[in-house]
Short mmCIF file of C-alpha atoms in Angstrom, two decimals:
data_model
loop_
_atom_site.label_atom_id
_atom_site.label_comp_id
_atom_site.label_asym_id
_atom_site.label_seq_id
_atom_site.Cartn_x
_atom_site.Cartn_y
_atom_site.Cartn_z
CA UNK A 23 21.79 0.30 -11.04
CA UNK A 24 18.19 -1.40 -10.84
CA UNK A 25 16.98 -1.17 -7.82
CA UNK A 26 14.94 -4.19 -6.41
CA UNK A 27 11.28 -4.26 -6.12
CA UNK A 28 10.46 -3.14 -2.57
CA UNK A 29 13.63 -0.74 -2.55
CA UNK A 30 12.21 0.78 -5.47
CA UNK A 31 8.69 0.76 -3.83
CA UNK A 32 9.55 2.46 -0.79
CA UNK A 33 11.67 5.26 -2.75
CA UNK A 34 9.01 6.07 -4.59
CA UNK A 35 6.27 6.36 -1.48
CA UNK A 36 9.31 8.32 0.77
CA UNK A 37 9.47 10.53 -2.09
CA UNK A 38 5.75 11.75 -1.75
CA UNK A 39 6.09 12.12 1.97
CA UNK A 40 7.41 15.02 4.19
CA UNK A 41 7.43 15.02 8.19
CA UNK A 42 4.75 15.44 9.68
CA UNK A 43 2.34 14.14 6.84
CA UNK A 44 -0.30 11.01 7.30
CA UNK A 45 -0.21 7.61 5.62
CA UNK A 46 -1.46 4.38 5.28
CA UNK A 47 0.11 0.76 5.34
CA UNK A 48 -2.92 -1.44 3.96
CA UNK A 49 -1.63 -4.24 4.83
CA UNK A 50 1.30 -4.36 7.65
CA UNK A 51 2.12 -7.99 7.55
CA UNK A 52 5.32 -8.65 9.71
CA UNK A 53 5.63 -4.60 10.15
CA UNK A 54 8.84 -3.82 8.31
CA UNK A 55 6.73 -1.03 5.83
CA UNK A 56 4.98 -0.03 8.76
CA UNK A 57 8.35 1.42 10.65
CA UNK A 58 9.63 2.57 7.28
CA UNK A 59 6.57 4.39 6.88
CA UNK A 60 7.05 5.91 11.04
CA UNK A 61 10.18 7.02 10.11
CA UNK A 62 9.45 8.78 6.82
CA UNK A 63 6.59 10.46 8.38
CA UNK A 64 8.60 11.36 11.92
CA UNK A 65 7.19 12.20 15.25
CA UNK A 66 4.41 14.48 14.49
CA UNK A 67 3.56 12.30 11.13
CA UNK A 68 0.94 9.44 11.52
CA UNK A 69 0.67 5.67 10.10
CA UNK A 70 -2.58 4.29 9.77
CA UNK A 71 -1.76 0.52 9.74
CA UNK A 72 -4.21 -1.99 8.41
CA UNK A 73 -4.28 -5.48 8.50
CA UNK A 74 -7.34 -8.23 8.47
CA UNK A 75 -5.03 -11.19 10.55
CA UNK A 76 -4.70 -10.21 14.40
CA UNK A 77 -1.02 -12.24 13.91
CA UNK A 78 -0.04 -9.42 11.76
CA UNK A 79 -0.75 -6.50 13.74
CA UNK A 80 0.47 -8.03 16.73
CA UNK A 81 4.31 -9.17 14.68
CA UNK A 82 4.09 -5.13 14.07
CA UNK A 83 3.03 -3.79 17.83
CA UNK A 84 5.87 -5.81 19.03
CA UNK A 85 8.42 -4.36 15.91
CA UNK A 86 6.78 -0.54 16.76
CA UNK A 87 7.46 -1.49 20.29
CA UNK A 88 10.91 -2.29 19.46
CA UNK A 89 11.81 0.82 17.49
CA UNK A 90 10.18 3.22 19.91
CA UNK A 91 7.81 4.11 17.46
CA UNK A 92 4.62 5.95 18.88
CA UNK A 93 2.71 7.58 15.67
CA UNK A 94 1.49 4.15 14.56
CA UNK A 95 -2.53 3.30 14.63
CA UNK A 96 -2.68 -0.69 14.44
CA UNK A 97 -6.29 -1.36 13.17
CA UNK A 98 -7.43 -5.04 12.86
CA UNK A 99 -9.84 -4.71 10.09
CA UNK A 100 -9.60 -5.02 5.97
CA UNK A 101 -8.34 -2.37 4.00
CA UNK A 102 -11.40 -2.24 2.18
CA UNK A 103 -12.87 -0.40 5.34
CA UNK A 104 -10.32 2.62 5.08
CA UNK A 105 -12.93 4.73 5.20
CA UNK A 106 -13.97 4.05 8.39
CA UNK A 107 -11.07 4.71 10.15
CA UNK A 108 -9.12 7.65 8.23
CA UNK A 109 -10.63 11.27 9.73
CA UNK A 110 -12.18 13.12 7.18
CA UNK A 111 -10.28 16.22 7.39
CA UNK A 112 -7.20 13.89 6.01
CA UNK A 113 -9.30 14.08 2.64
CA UNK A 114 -7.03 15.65 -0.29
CA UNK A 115 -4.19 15.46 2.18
CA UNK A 116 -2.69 11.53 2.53
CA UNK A 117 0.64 11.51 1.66
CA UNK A 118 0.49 8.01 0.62
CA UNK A 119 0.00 4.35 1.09
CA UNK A 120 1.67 0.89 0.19
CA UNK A 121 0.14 -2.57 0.11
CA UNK A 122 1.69 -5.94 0.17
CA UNK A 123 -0.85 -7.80 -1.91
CA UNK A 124 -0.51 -11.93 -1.73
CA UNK A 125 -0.56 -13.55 1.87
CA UNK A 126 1.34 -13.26 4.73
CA UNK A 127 4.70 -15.08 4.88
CA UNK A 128 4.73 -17.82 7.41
CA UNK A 129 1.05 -17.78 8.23
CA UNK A 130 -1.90 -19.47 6.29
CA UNK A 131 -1.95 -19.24 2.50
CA UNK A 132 -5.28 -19.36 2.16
CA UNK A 133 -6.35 -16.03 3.83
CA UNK A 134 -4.85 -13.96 0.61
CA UNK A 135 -5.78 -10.45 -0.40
CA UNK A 136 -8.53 -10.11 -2.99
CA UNK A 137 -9.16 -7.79 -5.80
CA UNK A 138 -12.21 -6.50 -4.69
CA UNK A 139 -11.27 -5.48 -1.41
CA UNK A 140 -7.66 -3.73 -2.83
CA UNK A 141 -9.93 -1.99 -5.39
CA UNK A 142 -12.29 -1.05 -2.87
CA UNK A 143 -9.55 0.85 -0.75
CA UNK A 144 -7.17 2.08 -3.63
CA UNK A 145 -10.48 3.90 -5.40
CA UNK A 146 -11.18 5.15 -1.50
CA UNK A 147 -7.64 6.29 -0.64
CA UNK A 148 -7.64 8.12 -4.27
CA UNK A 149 -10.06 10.57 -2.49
CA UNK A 150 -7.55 11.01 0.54
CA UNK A 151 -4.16 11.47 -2.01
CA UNK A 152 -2.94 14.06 -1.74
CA UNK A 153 -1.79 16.10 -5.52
CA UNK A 154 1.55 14.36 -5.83
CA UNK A 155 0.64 11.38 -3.35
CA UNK A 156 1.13 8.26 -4.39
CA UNK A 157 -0.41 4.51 -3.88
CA UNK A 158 2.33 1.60 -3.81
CA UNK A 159 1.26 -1.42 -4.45
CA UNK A 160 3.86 -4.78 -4.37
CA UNK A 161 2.00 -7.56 -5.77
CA UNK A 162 2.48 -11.24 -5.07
CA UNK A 163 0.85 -13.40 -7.46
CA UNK A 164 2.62 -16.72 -7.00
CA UNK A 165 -0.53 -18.53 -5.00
CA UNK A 166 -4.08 -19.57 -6.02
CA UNK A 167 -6.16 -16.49 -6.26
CA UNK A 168 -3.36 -14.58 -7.15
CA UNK A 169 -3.04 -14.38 -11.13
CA UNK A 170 -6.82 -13.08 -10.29
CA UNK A 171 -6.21 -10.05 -8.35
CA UNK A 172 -3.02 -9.12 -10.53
CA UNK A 173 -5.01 -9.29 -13.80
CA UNK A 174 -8.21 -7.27 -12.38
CA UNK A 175 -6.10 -4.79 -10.71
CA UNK A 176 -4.22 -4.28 -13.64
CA UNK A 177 -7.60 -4.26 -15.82
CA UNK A 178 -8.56 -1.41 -13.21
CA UNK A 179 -5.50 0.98 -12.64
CA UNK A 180 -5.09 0.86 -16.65
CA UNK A 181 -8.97 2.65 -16.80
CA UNK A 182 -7.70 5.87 -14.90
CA UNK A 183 -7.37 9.27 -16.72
CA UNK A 184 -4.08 9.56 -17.80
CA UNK A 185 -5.01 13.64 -17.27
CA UNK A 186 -4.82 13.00 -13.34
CA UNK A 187 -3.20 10.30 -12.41
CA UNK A 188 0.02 8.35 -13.65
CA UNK A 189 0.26 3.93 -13.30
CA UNK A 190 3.32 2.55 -13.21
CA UNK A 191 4.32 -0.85 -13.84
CA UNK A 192 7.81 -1.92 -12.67
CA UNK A 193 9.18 -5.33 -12.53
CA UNK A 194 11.37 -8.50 -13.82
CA UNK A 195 10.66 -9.68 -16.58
CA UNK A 196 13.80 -12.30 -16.42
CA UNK A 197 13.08 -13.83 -13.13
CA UNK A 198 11.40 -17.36 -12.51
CA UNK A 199 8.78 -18.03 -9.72
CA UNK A 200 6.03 -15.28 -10.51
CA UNK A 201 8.58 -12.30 -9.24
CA UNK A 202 6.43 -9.42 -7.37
CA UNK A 203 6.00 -6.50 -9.40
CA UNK A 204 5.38 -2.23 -8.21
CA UNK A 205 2.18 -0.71 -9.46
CA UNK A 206 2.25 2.39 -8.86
CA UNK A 207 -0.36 5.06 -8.80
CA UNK A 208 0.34 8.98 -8.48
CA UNK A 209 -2.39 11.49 -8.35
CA UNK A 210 -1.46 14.37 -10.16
CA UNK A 211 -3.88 16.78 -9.51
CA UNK A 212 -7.43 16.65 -7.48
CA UNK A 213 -10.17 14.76 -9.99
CA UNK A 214 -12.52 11.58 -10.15
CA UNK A 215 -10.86 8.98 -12.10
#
């Protein structure tokens, strides 16, 4: 059976995790990849949970809150700035990390995600994967600016060595309204793209 969009992208990213492993949630929105991503990684595992709007992390502290969830980082900053949160011994050993590219639902449409600052943090979290890690990225393109950072990421991901890393694409292709689509990035062994 096909599997929807975000079922499909959170199979793939639970695939590339075991307990106790680190990850990152680029952008945690209303939270729910954030507790999928605590409970994949389990009690000694660690979420690193980005997100630019203060809304957004605090819809997810109260959801972590809720679940009993206590191996969560909430940091109110841009993806983009990755870097300046992850510790560098985590370099070569991130399990993985999902985005939610568009806005987010229910707040203001114009604060969107861009495609400089998602190519700024996928090309830094590259450094942190893990072999066999893997970047998820669900991207909304149905809103102005959007068509924009779908065609440049796609411009982007479709650059990397097929020799280290594999991009997948996986969507509808029979569905109206701009339907999200999964790219997907998996490192396959430890190399510069």
């Amino acid at each position: 059976m096909i599997k929807r969009v975000i079922s499909y992208g959170h199979e793939l990213i639970c695939h590339a995790i075991q307990q106790g492993e680190s990850v990152v949630d680029a952008t945690c929105g209303n939270g729910n990849d954030t507790i999928m991503l605590s409970q994949a990684t389990g009690p000694n595992g660690h979420v690193y949970a980005f997100d630019i709007q203060l809304q957004a992390i605090e819809q997810t502290k109260t959801r972590l809150e809720e679940s009993n969830s206590s191996n969560v980082t909430l940091i109110h900053d841009g993806h983009e700035n990755v870097d300046n949160y992850l510790p560098k011994e985590l370099t070569g050993k991130l399990a993985g990390a999902i985005f939610n590219l568009g806005y987010l639902p229910g707040s203001d449409k114009q604060i969107i995600t861009t495609p400089t600052h998602t190519i700024a943090a996928i090309d830094k979290l590259i450094d942190y994967l893990k072999p066999e890690g893997i970047i998820v990225c669900v991207v909304y393109y149905g809103h102005a600016g959007g068509n924009d950072e779908k065609n440049t990421l796609l411009d982007h991901l479709s650059s990397f060595d097929q020799k280290y890393f594999q991009v997948l694409q996986y969507g509808f292709v029979n569905q109206k309204n701009n339907p999200p689509f999964i790219l997907a990035i998996e490192k396959k062994q430890t190399s510069q793209k």
